[in-house]
Every structure is written in C-alpha cells, then in structure tokens.
Tab-separated table of C-alpha atoms and ligand atoms in Angstrom:
chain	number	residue	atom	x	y	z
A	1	UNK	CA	111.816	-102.717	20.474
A	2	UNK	CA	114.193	-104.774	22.718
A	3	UNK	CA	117.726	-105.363	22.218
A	4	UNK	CA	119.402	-107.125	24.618
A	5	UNK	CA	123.361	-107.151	24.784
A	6	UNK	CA	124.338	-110.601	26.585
A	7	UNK	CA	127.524	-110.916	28.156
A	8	UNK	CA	127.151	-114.578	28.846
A	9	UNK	CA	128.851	-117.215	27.129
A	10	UNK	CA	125.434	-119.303	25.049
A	11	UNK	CA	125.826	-122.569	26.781
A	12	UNK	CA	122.748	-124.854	25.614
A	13	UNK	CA	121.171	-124.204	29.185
A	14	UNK	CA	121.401	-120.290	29.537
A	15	UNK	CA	120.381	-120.143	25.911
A	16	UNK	CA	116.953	-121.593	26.782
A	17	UNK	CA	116.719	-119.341	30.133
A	18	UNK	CA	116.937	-116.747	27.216
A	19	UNK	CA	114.375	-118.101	25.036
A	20	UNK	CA	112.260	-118.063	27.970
A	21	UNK	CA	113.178	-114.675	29.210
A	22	UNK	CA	112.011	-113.353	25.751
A	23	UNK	CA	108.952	-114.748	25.643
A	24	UNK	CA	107.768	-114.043	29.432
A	25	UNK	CA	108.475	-110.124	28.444
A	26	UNK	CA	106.477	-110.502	24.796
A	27	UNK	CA	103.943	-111.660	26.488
A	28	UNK	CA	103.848	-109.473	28.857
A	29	UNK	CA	103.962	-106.152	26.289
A	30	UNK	CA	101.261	-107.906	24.523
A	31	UNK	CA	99.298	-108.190	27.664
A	32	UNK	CA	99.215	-104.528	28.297
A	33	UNK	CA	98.290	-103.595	24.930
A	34	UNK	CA	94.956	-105.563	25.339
A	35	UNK	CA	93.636	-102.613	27.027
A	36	UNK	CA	91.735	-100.621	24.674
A	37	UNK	CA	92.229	-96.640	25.148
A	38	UNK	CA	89.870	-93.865	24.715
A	39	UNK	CA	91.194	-89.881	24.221
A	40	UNK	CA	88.798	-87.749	26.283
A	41	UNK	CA	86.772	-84.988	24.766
A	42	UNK	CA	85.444	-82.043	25.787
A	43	UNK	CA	82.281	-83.167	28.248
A	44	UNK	CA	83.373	-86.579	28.952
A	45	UNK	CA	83.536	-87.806	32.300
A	46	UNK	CA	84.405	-91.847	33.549
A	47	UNK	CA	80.965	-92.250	33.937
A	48	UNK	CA	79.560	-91.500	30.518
A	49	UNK	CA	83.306	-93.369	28.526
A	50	UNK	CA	82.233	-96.705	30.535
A	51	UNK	CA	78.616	-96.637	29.842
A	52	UNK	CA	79.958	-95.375	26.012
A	53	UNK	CA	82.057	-98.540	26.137
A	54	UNK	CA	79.190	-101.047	27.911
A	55	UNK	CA	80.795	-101.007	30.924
A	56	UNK	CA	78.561	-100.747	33.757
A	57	UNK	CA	80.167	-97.251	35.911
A	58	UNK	CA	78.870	-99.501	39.459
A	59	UNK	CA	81.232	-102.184	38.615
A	60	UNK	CA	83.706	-100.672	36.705
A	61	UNK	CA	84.418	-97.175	38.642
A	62	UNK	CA	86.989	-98.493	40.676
A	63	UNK	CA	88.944	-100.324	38.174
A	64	UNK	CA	88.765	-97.495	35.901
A	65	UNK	CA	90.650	-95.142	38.373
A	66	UNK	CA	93.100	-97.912	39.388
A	67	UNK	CA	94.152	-98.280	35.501
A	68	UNK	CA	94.631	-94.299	34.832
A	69	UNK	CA	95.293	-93.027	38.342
A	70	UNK	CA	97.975	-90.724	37.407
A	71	UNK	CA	96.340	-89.132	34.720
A	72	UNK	CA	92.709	-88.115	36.070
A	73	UNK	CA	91.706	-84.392	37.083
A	74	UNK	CA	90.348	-82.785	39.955
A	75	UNK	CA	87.631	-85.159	41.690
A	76	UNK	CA	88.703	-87.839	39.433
A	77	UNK	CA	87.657	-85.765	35.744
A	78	UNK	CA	89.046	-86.822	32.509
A	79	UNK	CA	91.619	-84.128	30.878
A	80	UNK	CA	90.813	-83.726	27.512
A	81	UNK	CA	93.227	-84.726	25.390
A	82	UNK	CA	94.555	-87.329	27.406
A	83	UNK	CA	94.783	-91.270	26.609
A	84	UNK	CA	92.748	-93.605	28.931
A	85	UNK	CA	92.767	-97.358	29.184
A	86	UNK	CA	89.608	-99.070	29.531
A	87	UNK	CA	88.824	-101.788	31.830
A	88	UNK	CA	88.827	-105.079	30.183
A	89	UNK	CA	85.228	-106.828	30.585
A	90	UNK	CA	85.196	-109.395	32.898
A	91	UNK	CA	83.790	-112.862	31.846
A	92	UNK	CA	81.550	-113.651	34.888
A	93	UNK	CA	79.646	-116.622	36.336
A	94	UNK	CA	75.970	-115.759	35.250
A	95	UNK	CA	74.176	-117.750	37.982
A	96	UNK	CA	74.391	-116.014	41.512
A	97	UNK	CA	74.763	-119.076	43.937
A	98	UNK	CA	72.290	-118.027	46.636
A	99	UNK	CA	73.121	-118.356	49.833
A	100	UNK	CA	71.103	-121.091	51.844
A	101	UNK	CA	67.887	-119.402	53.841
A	102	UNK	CA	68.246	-119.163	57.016
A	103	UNK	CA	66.329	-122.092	58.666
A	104	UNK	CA	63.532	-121.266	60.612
A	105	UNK	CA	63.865	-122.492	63.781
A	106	UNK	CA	67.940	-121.097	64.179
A	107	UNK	CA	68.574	-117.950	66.687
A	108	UNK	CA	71.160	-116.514	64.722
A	109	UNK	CA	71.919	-113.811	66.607
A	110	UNK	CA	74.214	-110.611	66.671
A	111	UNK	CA	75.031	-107.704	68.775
A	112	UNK	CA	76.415	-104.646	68.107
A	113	UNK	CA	77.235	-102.034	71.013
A	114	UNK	CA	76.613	-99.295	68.627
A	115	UNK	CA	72.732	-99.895	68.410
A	116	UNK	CA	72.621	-99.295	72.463
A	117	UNK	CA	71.194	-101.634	74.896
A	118	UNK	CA	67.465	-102.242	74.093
A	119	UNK	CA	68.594	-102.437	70.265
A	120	UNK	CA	72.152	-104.258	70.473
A	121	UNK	CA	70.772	-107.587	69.808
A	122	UNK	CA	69.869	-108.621	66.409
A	123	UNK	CA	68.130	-111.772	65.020
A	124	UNK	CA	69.280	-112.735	61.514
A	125	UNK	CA	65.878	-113.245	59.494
A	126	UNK	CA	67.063	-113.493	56.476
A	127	UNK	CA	69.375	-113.725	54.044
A	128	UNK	CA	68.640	-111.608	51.037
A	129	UNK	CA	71.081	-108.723	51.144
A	130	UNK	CA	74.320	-111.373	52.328
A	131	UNK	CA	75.760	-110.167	49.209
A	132	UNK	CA	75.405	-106.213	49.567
A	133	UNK	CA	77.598	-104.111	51.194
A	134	UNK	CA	75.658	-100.710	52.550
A	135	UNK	CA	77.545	-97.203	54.020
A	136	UNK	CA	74.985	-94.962	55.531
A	137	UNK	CA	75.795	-91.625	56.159
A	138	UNK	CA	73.492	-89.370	58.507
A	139	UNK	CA	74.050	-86.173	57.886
A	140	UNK	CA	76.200	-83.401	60.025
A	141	UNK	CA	77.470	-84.461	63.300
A	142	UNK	CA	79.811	-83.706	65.965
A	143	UNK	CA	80.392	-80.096	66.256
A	144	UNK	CA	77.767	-79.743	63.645
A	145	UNK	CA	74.367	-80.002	64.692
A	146	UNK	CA	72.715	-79.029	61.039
A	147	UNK	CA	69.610	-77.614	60.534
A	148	UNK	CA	67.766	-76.750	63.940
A	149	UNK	CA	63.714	-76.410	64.701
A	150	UNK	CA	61.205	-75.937	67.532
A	151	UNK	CA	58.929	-77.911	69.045
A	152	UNK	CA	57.451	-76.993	72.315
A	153	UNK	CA	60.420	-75.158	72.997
A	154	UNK	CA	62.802	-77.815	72.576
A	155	UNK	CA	65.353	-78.338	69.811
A	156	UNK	CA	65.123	-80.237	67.127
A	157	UNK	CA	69.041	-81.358	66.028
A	158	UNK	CA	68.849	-82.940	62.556
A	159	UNK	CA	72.372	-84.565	63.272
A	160	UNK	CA	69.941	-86.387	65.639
A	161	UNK	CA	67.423	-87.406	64.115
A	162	UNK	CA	68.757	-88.445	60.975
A	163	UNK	CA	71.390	-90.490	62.764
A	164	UNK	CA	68.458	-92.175	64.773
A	165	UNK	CA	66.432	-93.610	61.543
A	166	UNK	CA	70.107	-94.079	60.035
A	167	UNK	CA	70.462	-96.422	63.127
A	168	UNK	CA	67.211	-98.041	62.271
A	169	UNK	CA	67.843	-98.628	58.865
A	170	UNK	CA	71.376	-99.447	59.406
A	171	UNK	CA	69.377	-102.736	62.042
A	172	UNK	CA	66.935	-103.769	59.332
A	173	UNK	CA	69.437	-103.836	56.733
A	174	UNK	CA	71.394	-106.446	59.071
A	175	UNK	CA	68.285	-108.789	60.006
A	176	UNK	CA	68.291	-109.440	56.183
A	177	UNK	CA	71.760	-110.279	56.307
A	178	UNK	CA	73.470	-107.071	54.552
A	179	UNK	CA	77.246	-106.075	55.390
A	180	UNK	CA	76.606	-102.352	57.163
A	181	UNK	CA	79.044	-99.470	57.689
A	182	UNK	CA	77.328	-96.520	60.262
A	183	UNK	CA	80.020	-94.023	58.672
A	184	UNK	CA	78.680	-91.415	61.353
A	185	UNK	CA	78.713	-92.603	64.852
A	186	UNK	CA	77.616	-91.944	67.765
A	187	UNK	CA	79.405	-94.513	71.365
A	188	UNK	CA	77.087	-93.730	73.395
A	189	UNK	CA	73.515	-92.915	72.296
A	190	UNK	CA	71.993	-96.109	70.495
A	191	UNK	CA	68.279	-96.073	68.991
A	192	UNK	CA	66.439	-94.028	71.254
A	193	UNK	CA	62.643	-93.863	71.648
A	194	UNK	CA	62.263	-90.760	73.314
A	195	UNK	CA	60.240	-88.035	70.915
A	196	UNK	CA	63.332	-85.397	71.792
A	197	UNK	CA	66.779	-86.438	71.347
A	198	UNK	CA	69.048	-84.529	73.677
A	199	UNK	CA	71.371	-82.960	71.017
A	200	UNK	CA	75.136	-83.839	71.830
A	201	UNK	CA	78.549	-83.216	69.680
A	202	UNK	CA	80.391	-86.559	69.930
A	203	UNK	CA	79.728	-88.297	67.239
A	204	UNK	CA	82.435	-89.307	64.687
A	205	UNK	CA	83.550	-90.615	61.926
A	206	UNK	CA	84.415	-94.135	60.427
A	207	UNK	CA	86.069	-95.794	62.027
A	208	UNK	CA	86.830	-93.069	64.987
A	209	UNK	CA	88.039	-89.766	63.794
A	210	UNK	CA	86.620	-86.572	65.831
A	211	UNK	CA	84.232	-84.622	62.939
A	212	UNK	CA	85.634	-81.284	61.863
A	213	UNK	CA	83.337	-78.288	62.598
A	214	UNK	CA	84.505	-76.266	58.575
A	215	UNK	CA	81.686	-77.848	55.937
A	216	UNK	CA	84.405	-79.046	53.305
A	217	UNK	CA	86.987	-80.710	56.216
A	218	UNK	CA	83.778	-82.457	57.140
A	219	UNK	CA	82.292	-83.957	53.854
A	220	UNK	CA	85.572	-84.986	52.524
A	221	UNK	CA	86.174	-86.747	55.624
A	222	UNK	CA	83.427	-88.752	55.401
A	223	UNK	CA	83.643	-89.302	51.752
A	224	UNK	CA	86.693	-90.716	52.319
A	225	UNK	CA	86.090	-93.402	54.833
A	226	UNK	CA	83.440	-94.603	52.573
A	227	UNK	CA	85.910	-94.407	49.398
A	228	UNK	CA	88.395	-96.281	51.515
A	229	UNK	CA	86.377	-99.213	52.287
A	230	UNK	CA	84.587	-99.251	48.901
A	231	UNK	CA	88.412	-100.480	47.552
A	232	UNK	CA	88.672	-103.021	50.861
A	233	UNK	CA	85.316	-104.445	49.465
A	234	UNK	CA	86.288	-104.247	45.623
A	235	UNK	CA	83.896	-106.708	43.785
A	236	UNK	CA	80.943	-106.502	45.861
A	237	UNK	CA	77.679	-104.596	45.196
A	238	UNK	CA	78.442	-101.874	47.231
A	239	UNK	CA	75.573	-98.692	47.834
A	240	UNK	CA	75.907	-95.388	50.213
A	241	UNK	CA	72.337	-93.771	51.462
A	242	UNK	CA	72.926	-90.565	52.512
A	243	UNK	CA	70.281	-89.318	55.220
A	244	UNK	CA	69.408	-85.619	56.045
A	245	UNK	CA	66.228	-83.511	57.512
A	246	UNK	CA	65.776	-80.615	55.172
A	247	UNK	CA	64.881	-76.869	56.811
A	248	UNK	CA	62.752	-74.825	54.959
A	249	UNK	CA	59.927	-72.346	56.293
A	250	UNK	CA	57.685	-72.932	58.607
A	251	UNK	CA	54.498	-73.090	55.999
A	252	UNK	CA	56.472	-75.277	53.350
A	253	UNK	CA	55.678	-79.053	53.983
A	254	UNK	CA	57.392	-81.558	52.010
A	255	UNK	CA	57.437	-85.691	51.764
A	256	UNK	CA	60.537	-87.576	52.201
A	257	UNK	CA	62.505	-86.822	48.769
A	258	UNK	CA	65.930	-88.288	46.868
A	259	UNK	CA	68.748	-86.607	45.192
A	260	UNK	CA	71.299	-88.460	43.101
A	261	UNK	CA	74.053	-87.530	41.391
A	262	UNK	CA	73.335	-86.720	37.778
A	263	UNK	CA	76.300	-89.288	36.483
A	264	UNK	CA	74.789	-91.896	37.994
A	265	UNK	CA	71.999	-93.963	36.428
A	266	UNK	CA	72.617	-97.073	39.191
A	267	UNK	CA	71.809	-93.941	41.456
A	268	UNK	CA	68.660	-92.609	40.062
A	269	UNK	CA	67.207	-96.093	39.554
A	270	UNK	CA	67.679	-96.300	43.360
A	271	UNK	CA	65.866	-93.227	44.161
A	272	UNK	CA	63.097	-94.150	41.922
A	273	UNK	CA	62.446	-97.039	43.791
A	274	UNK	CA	62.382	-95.589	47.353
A	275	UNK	CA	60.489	-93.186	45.920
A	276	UNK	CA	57.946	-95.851	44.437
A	277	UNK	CA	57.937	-97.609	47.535
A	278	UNK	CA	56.970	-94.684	49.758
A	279	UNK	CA	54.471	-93.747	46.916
A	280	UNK	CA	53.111	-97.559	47.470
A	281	UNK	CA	53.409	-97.495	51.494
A	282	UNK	CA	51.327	-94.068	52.031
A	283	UNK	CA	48.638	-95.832	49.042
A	284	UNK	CA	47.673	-98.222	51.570
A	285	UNK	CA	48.810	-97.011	55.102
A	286	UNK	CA	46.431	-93.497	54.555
A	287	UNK	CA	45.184	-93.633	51.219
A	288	UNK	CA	43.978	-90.354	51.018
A	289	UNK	CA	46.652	-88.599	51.785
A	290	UNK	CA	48.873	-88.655	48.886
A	291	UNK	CA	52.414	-88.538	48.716
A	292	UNK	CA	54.901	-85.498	46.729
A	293	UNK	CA	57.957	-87.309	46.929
A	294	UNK	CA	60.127	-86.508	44.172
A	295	UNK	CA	63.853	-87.799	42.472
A	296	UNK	CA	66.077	-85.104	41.191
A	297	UNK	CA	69.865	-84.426	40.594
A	298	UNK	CA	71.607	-82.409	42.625
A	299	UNK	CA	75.827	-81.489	42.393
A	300	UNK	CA	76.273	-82.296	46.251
A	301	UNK	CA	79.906	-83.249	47.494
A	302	UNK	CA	79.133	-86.708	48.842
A	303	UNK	CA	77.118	-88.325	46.157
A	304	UNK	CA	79.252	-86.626	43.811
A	305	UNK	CA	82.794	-87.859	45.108
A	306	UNK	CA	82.015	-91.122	46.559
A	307	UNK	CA	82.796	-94.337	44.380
A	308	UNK	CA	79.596	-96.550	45.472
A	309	UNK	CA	76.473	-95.348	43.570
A	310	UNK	CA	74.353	-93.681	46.037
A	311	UNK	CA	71.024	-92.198	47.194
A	312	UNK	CA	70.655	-88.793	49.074
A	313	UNK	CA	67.555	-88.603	51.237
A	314	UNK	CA	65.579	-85.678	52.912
A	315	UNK	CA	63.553	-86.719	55.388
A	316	UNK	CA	61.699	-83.697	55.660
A	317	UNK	CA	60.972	-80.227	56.488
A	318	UNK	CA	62.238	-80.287	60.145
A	319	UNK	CA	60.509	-76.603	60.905
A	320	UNK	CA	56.932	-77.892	59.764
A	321	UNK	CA	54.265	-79.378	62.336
A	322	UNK	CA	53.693	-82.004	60.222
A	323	UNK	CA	57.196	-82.940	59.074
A	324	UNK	CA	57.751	-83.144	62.838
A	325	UNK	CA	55.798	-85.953	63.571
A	326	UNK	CA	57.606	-87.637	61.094
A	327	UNK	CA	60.759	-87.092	63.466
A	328	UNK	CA	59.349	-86.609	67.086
A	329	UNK	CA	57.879	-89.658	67.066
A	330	UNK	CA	59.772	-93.062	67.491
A	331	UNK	CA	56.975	-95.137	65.769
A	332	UNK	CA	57.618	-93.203	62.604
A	333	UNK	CA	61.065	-92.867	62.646
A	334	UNK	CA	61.001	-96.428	62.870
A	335	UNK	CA	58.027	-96.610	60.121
A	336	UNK	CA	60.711	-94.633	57.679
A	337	UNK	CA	63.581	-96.844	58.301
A	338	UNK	CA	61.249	-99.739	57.260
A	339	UNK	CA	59.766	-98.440	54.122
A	340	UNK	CA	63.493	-97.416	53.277
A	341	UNK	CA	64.496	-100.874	53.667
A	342	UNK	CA	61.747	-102.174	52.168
A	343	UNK	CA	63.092	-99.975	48.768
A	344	UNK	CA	66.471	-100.830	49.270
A	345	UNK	CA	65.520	-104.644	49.140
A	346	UNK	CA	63.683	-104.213	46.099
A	347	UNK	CA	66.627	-102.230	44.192
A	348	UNK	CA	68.734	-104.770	45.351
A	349	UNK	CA	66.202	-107.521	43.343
A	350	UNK	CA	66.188	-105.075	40.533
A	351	UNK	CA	70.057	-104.280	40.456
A	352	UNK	CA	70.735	-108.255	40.740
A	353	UNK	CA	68.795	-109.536	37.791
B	1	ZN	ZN1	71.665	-81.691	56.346
C-alpha cells in the first residue's frame, strides 16, 4: 500500500526515525479498520443499525453521526447503498460513583433570574439527578402565541402556560440537583401565580435569539440549540421534554398525554413512565376519577430531529372547562410540574440501572 521514495542518505539514526515512521502509520491504518461497517438497506435508519448492532441509539447517536457525517441523508437518514462505520463499544466503569447526599443541615442555595423574584432562589435538596442533563422546551413563543381559548373572556395563550409549568418543572428538576436548559425563555416574566397570564411576544430562544414567527424557521431553531448543546455535553445522560397545551373542541376533554418519536425506545420508556406516574398520582389524589392518559408515536419535527431521546407532552385540551383548571390555576400547574418530576426521577432510576 505505501511506498515511500527516501531521498535521505540511511545513516543508523534516520534509519530508525524510519522504522518508527512506518510503524506509527501501520498502526494507525490498522486503527481505522477496527471500525466495523454496515451497508444500509432499504428501511434502515441509525436508530434501528445501532440497536441491530447492541449499541444503545441514547449513547451512541452522537458518535454515530460524528463517524459518517459526510455520508448521511436528509435529517440525518442512511442512503441505501452506502458504507457506514459503527461506533466501537466502549468498555465502561460498571459502578456509578454516587455523588455524596447532600447533608442535611447545608443551605445550598442557587438563584437564577430567569425563575423571577418570588421563585429565583433555589435550595438544593438533593442530589439524585447531578448526573442528568435536561432541555425543556415549552412550546410556541415569541411571535407565536399557539393555540388560544376563553375563559371569562380572557385569553388563554398556550405559549404561556406551557412555559409557566416548563418553569416549574425546569425548578424541581434543579432542587434534585439536575443540569437544566429553559430552551424557550422568557427575561422578564418568572413563575407567576396569577390564574391569567398576560400573553406577551418576547420570549426567545437558547441562549438569546428573537423566535421566528414561520412554523419551520421556528422548530428548527429550537432544535438546534438543543442539538448544539447535546454535543457540548457529549457523554452525559442527556433528555429533552417537550411541553404543549393541545386545542381541540370545546366538548372533547382529554388527560395530560405523551408522544415520542417512533425510533426511539429510550423515548417511549419515558413516556410510559410519566404516564404511569400520573396514572398512580390521580389513584390516590381523587381515586374515582380515573385517568385516559395515553403514549403514542407521533412524526413531529422536534422529537424527531433532536439528538437527546425525548418526551412530547400535552397538557391538555386548553378550550375545555375542565382542562382549564388544569392551567388557570397555579396550584395545579404547580401539581403537574411535580408529578412530571416525580416521572422523570423515576426514568432516570430506571434508565440508570
Ligand atoms: Zn402547541
């Protein structure tokens, strides 16, 4: 394969610096063959080679695209046809080292503007999500108010109120010690506790970029921040939960529901757990009430196109009486954001074992 023509004279010195030459690039060659390579056939995607090839898609995705880059499709498809390295399978540490609790007399405290004066300051209670990384995404935003109802003829904003339980779930994900990204954010309005949010348009993006008012400018946008730092926090157990109110007709009333995207198992193990948890919450909270949550897949652009694995949630039906409560009222927006933390915990525990 090699032929080298050496104009040097082969003194006993530069005849070694040779020798060694030669075997740093054999090694090297042999190094990159050590990747084994699939073709890809018709239906294959990166999700369904790794889990073909027992590697898991949540910690492989990434390295995946790094290694074949150049040759993926449209939304980061395999063209069949085409050669593909595989990831080689990391050799890791079984035992997680667990971080030391958090003892119980210290007042570690945080504050972060974004939460808003009454919520800024946050005491550290624990520290069993130190090693998860969480983007949530509230849907719509800026220019984009999303689905609108009526309530005693105010507006209800869905940009608004999903961003407000995103806030509260973003603060309960922190007291247990989680790394947080708000990718949709809002400098001025904090939690708020009053039951009508005054709808404004000046929210933005991660980490500041003004929110495009066209539907596909806007989801890639935020897809992207979140792809961005999913590389800057490469090797973590990373997870995106999506947050939207739903509008249907007045007369439909639904339960808080998931969508994930149908690639991803890591995904739809996630929904199933919120899901489970809610299922377990409303059991004992009103136990005759029942609860029709449900867990489907659904093609939608940011579950789809974003690397973490991730959870898309409807909050509800924000033109239903009941549904509204769910909203209007800060106790229950607050009640959601803990039940979704309490599920997000508990796939953590799962995911980790
Ligand atoms: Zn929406």
């Amino acid at each position: 394969m090699f032929s080298f023509t050496f104009q040097l004279p082969f003194g006993r010195k530069t005849y070694r610096t040779v020798i060694i030459a030669v075997f740093i690039l054999l090694s090297l060659s042999t190094f990159s063959q050590e990747y084994k390579t699939i073709k890809a056939q018709k239906g294959d995607g990166i999700y369904s080679v790794l889990k073909q090839n027992g590697l898991p898609p949540a910690e492989y995705l990434d390295q995946f695209i790094e290694l074949n880059k150049t040759k993926l499709g449209k939304d980061n498809s395999l063209i069949i046809g085409k050669t593909y390295r595989l990831p080689v399978i990391e050799t890791k540490n079984i035992a997680i080292q667990e971080p030391p609790p958090v003892a119980e007399n210290s007042q570690e405290k945080i504050v972060y503007e974004i939460f808003g004066n009454k919520y800024k300051e946050i005491t550290i209670k624990s520290r069993e999500l130190s090693k998860a990384v969480y983007y949530l995404m509230s849907g719509h935003g800026g220019p984009d108010p999303g689905a609108v109802g009526k309530l005693y003829g105010q507006l209800l904003c869905e940009d608004e109120y999903a961003y407000d339980v995103t806030l509260r779930l973003a603060r309960n994900l922190i007291e247990r010690g989680a790394t947080v990204y708000m990718i949709i954010r809002d400098p001025n309005d904090g939690i708020r506790d009053e039951q009508f949010l005054k709808p404004d348009k000046d929210e933005v993006c991660f980490p500041n970029s003004p929110i495009p008012l066209n539907q596909v400018a806007r989801l890639h946008q935020g897809t992207e921040a979140v792809n961005k730092l999913y590389a800057q926090n490469k090797g973590k157990y990373q997870r995106l939960v999506v947050i939207h109110v739903d509008s249907r007709s007045q007369k439909e009333n639904i339960d808080v529901f998931f969508y994930h995207d149908k690639r991803s198992d890591t995904g739809k193990k996630m929904a199933i757990t919120l899901k489970e948890t809610f299922g377990q919450k409303y059991a004992r909270h009103q136990p005759n009430r029942g609860y029709g949550g449900s867990v489907t897949d659904r093609n939608l652009y940011v579950i789809k196109n974003s690397f973490p694995p991730s959870v898309f949630i409807e909050l509800g039906n924000i033109n239903h009486t009941r549904d509204q409560q769910r909203f209007i009222l800060s106790d229950n927006r607050q009640a959601v954001a803990n039940w979704l933390r309490d599920g997000i915990v508990e796939d953590y525990k799962k995911s980790i074992k």
